[in-house]
Amino acid sequence: NAGVTQTPKFRVLKTGQSMTLLCAQDMNHEYMYWYRQDPGMGLRLIHYSVGEGTTAKGEVPDGYNVSRLKKQNFLLGLESAAPSQTSVYFCASSQTTSGGPGDTQYFGPGTRLTVL
Amino acid sequence: GQQLNQSPQSMFIQEGEDVSMNCTSSSIFNTWLWYKQDPGEGPVLLIALYKAGELTSNGRLTAQFGITRKDSFLNISASIPSDVGIYFCAGIRGSRLTFGEGTQLTVNP
């Protein structure tokens, strides 16, 4: 099993450009998440999905959109990138959120995005 | 929103010393997790705690789920250089995972 994979690993954008980050998991997990990590602020939840075809807003959703067309994939889109979106983006997945071992979230290696 | 206060923010220790870090919150969590993150990598799960009062060990690591469900601690015994990294606590409530701000651990040989 590859676990959680993310593409690309690095990207540099100009302000106003758009891009899509791809997350894939091969663990048949129901739940998937997108986080951003900034220095001194830990990880903050952007959007999440509780199953194929569903998405929900997290703590910092503005400026991002997501889609979960297939159970194994969770896409994060930036329609018009801004310098404030320079960050490291992590995808994660879990089987459940009902309490117990299935709640554990497994993380991808991250995508480092710079917006100039 | 829910917040986790993690302390200390950083630690500089000598190889062989024991380490202790903790997280507290004003909110109750159903699950506590401890992750370690190496530079350029995603967080990797170290220990998961599912019941209030639970004490769990993983090698040299020991973590406890506070009896009030509002706190957790992580101890590392006999630290080694490869323990260097950022340690995050995380609490789960419903569908949300809330992270602490991390403890940067430096181990001097």
CSV table of C-alpha atoms in Angstrom, one decimal:
chain,number,residue,atom,x,y,z
A,1,ASN,CA,0.0,0.0,0.0
A,2,ALA,CA,1.3,3.5,-0.9
A,3,GLY,CA,-1.0,5.0,1.8
A,4,VAL,CA,-1.7,8.7,1.1
A,5,THR,CA,0.1,10.3,-1.9
A,6,GLN,CA,0.1,13.9,-3.0
A,7,THR,CA,1.0,15.5,-6.3
A,8,PRO,CA,2.8,17.8,-7.0
A,9,LYS,CA,5.5,18.0,-4.3
A,10,PHE,CA,6.5,21.5,-5.1
A,11,ARG,CA,4.8,24.3,-7.1
A,12,VAL,CA,5.4,28.0,-7.7
A,13,LEU,CA,2.6,30.2,-8.9
A,14,LYS,CA,2.1,33.8,-9.8
A,15,THR,CA,-0.7,35.8,-8.1
A,16,GLY,CA,-3.9,35.1,-9.8
A,17,GLN,CA,-3.0,31.8,-11.3
A,18,SER,CA,-5.0,28.7,-10.6
A,19,MET,CA,-4.0,25.1,-9.8
A,20,THR,CA,-5.2,21.8,-8.4
A,21,LEU,CA,-3.6,19.7,-5.8
A,22,LEU,CA,-4.3,16.0,-6.0
A,23,CYS,CA,-4.5,13.6,-3.1
A,24,ALA,CA,-5.0,9.9,-3.5
A,25,GLN,CA,-5.4,7.1,-0.9
A,26,ASP,CA,-5.4,3.4,-1.4
A,27,MET,CA,-6.8,2.4,2.1
A,28,ASN,CA,-10.4,2.6,1.1
A,29,HIS,CA,-10.9,5.3,3.7
A,30,GLU,CA,-14.2,7.2,3.8
A,31,TYR,CA,-12.9,10.5,5.2
A,32,MET,CA,-10.4,12.7,3.6
A,33,TYR,CA,-9.0,16.1,4.6
A,34,TRP,CA,-6.9,19.0,3.4
A,35,TYR,CA,-4.8,21.0,5.8
A,36,ARG,CA,-2.3,23.8,5.5
A,37,GLN,CA,0.7,24.2,7.7
A,38,ASP,CA,2.3,27.6,8.4
A,39,PRO,CA,5.2,28.3,10.7
A,40,GLY,CA,4.2,28.5,14.4
A,41,MET,CA,0.5,27.7,13.6
A,42,GLY,CA,0.4,23.9,13.5
A,43,LEU,CA,-2.0,22.4,10.9
A,44,ARG,CA,-5.3,24.0,10.1
A,45,LEU,CA,-8.2,22.2,8.4
A,46,ILE,CA,-9.2,23.7,5.0
A,47,HIS,CA,-11.9,21.4,3.8
A,48,TYR,CA,-12.9,17.8,4.4
A,49,SER,CA,-15.0,15.0,2.9
A,50,VAL,CA,-17.1,12.4,4.7
A,51,GLY,CA,-17.5,10.3,1.6
A,52,GLU,CA,-17.6,10.2,-2.2
A,53,GLY,CA,-19.5,13.2,-3.6
A,54,THR,CA,-19.5,15.1,-0.3
A,55,THR,CA,-17.4,18.0,1.0
A,56,ALA,CA,-17.5,20.4,3.9
A,57,LYS,CA,-15.8,23.5,5.1
A,58,GLY,CA,-13.1,23.4,7.7
A,59,GLU,CA,-11.4,26.1,9.7
A,60,VAL,CA,-9.9,28.1,6.9
A,61,PRO,CA,-11.9,27.4,3.7
A,62,ASP,CA,-11.8,30.8,2.0
A,63,GLY,CA,-10.0,30.9,-1.4
A,64,TYR,CA,-10.1,27.1,-1.8
A,65,ASN,CA,-12.5,24.6,-3.4
A,66,VAL,CA,-12.5,20.9,-3.2
A,67,SER,CA,-14.1,17.9,-5.0
A,68,ARG,CA,-14.4,14.2,-4.1
A,69,LEU,CA,-15.7,12.6,-7.3
A,70,LYS,CA,-14.0,9.3,-6.5
A,71,LYS,CA,-13.6,7.7,-3.1
A,72,GLN,CA,-9.9,7.4,-3.4
A,73,ASN,CA,-9.2,11.0,-4.6
A,74,PHE,CA,-9.6,14.4,-3.0
A,75,LEU,CA,-8.8,17.5,-5.0
A,76,LEU,CA,-7.9,20.9,-3.7
A,77,GLY,CA,-8.3,23.9,-6.0
A,78,LEU,CA,-7.0,27.4,-5.9
A,79,GLU,CA,-8.9,29.5,-8.4
A,80,SER,CA,-6.9,32.7,-8.0
A,81,ALA,CA,-3.8,32.2,-6.0
A,82,ALA,CA,-2.7,34.9,-3.5
A,83,PRO,CA,0.6,35.2,-1.6
A,84,SER,CA,-1.3,34.5,1.6
A,85,GLN,CA,-1.8,31.0,0.3
A,86,THR,CA,1.9,30.3,0.3
A,87,SER,CA,2.1,27.3,2.6
A,88,VAL,CA,2.7,23.5,2.9
A,89,TYR,CA,-0.5,21.6,2.1
A,90,PHE,CA,-1.2,18.2,3.6
A,91,CYS,CA,-3.8,15.7,2.7
A,92,ALA,CA,-5.0,13.0,5.2
A,93,SER,CA,-7.5,10.2,5.3
A,94,SER,CA,-9.3,8.2,8.0
A,95,GLN,CA,-11.8,5.3,8.0
A,96,THR,CA,-14.1,6.7,10.6
A,97,THR,CA,-14.8,9.5,13.0
A,98,SER,CA,-17.0,7.7,15.5
A,99,GLY,CA,-14.3,7.0,18.1
A,100,GLY,CA,-11.7,4.3,18.1
A,101,PRO,CA,-8.8,3.3,16.0
A,102,GLY,CA,-10.5,4.0,12.7
A,103,ASP,CA,-10.4,7.7,13.6
A,104,THR,CA,-6.6,7.9,13.1
A,105,GLN,CA,-5.7,10.2,10.3
A,106,TYR,CA,-2.9,9.2,8.0
A,107,PHE,CA,-1.0,12.0,6.2
A,108,GLY,CA,0.6,12.4,2.8
A,109,PRO,CA,4.1,13.9,2.4
A,110,GLY,CA,2.9,17.4,1.6
A,111,THR,CA,2.9,19.9,-1.2
A,112,ARG,CA,5.0,23.0,-0.8
A,113,LEU,CA,3.3,25.9,-2.6
A,114,THR,CA,4.8,29.3,-3.1
A,115,VAL,CA,2.7,32.2,-4.6
A,116,LEU,CA,4.7,35.1,-5.8
B,1,GLY,CA,-13.3,27.3,17.8
B,2,GLN,CA,-11.5,24.5,19.6
B,3,GLN,CA,-7.9,25.2,20.5
B,4,LEU,CA,-5.1,23.0,21.9
B,5,ASN,CA,-2.4,24.6,24.0
B,6,GLN,CA,0.8,22.6,23.5
B,7,SER,CA,3.9,23.1,25.7
B,8,PRO,CA,6.7,23.6,25.6
B,9,GLN,CA,7.1,25.2,22.2
B,10,SER,CA,10.7,24.0,22.0
B,11,MET,CA,13.1,21.8,24.0
B,12,PHE,CA,16.9,21.4,23.8
B,13,ILE,CA,18.1,18.3,25.6
B,14,GLN,CA,21.1,16.1,25.9
B,15,GLU,CA,21.0,12.6,24.5
B,16,GLY,CA,19.9,10.1,27.1
B,17,GLU,CA,17.6,12.6,28.9
B,18,ASP,CA,13.9,12.1,29.3
B,19,VAL,CA,11.4,14.4,27.6
B,20,SER,CA,7.9,15.4,28.6
B,21,MET,CA,5.4,17.5,26.7
B,22,ASN,CA,1.7,18.1,27.1
B,23,CYS,CA,-1.5,19.5,25.6
B,24,THR,CA,-4.4,21.1,27.3
B,25,SER,CA,-7.8,22.3,26.0
B,26,SER,CA,-10.9,23.9,27.3
B,27,SER,CA,-12.9,21.4,25.1
B,28,ILE,CA,-13.4,17.7,25.6
B,29,PHE,CA,-12.0,15.4,22.9
B,30,ASN,CA,-13.0,11.8,22.2
B,31,THR,CA,-9.6,10.8,20.9
B,32,TRP,CA,-6.0,12.1,21.5
B,33,LEU,CA,-3.3,11.5,19.0
B,34,TRP,CA,0.4,12.2,19.1
B,35,TYR,CA,2.3,12.7,15.8
B,36,LYS,CA,5.9,13.4,14.9
B,37,GLN,CA,6.9,15.4,11.8
B,38,ASP,CA,10.4,15.3,10.3
B,39,PRO,CA,11.6,18.1,8.0
B,40,GLY,CA,9.9,17.9,4.6
B,41,GLU,CA,7.6,15.1,5.6
B,42,GLY,CA,4.0,14.7,6.7
B,43,PRO,CA,3.1,13.9,10.3
B,44,VAL,CA,3.5,10.3,11.3
B,45,LEU,CA,1.3,8.8,14.0
B,46,LEU,CA,3.2,7.8,17.2
B,47,ILE,CA,0.4,7.0,19.7
B,48,ALA,CA,-3.4,7.0,19.7
B,49,LEU,CA,-5.5,7.2,22.9
B,50,TYR,CA,-9.2,6.4,22.8
B,51,LYS,CA,-10.4,6.3,26.5
B,52,ALA,CA,-10.1,8.8,29.3
B,53,GLY,CA,-7.3,7.7,31.7
B,54,GLU,CA,-5.7,5.4,29.1
B,55,LEU,CA,-2.0,5.1,29.4
B,56,THR,CA,-0.3,3.7,26.3
B,57,SER,CA,3.3,2.9,25.4
B,58,ASN,CA,5.1,2.5,22.1
B,59,GLY,CA,8.8,1.6,22.8
B,60,ARG,CA,10.4,4.6,24.6
B,61,LEU,CA,7.2,6.7,24.2
B,62,THR,CA,4.4,6.8,26.7
B,63,ALA,CA,1.3,8.9,26.4
B,64,GLN,CA,-1.8,9.4,28.6
B,65,PHE,CA,-5.4,10.5,27.9
B,66,GLY,CA,-6.3,12.8,30.7
B,67,ILE,CA,-9.2,11.8,33.0
B,68,THR,CA,-11.1,15.0,32.2
B,69,ARG,CA,-10.6,14.4,28.4
B,70,LYS,CA,-9.2,17.9,28.1
B,71,ASP,CA,-5.5,17.1,28.2
B,72,SER,CA,-2.8,14.6,27.3
B,73,PHE,CA,0.9,14.2,27.8
B,74,LEU,CA,3.7,12.5,25.9
B,75,ASN,CA,6.9,11.2,27.5
B,76,ILE,CA,10.0,10.1,25.7
B,77,SER,CA,12.5,8.2,27.7
B,78,ALA,CA,16.3,8.0,27.1
B,79,SER,CA,16.2,10.3,24.1
B,80,ILE,CA,18.4,9.6,21.1
B,81,PRO,CA,19.4,11.9,18.2
B,82,SER,CA,16.8,10.5,15.8
B,83,ASP,CA,14.1,11.8,18.2
B,84,VAL,CA,14.7,15.3,16.7
B,85,GLY,CA,11.6,16.7,15.1
B,86,ILE,CA,8.4,18.4,15.8
B,87,TYR,CA,5.8,16.7,17.9
B,88,PHE,CA,2.2,17.5,17.6
B,89,CYS,CA,-0.8,16.6,19.8
B,90,ALA,CA,-4.2,16.4,18.1
B,91,GLY,CA,-7.7,15.9,19.5
B,92,ILE,CA,-10.6,14.5,17.6
B,93,ARG,CA,-14.2,15.5,18.2
B,94,GLY,CA,-16.7,14.5,15.6
B,95,SER,CA,-15.2,14.9,12.2
B,96,ARG,CA,-12.7,17.4,13.3
B,97,LEU,CA,-9.0,16.9,14.1
B,98,THR,CA,-7.6,19.9,16.0
B,99,PHE,CA,-3.8,20.2,16.2
B,100,GLY,CA,-1.6,21.8,18.8
B,101,GLU,CA,1.1,24.2,17.6
B,102,GLY,CA,3.9,21.6,18.1
B,103,THR,CA,6.9,21.1,20.2
B,104,GLN,CA,10.3,21.4,18.4
B,105,LEU,CA,12.7,18.9,20.0
B,106,THR,CA,16.4,19.1,19.6
B,107,VAL,CA,18.7,16.4,21.0
B,108,ASN,CA,22.4,17.1,21.4
B,109,PRO,CA,24.6,14.1,21.1
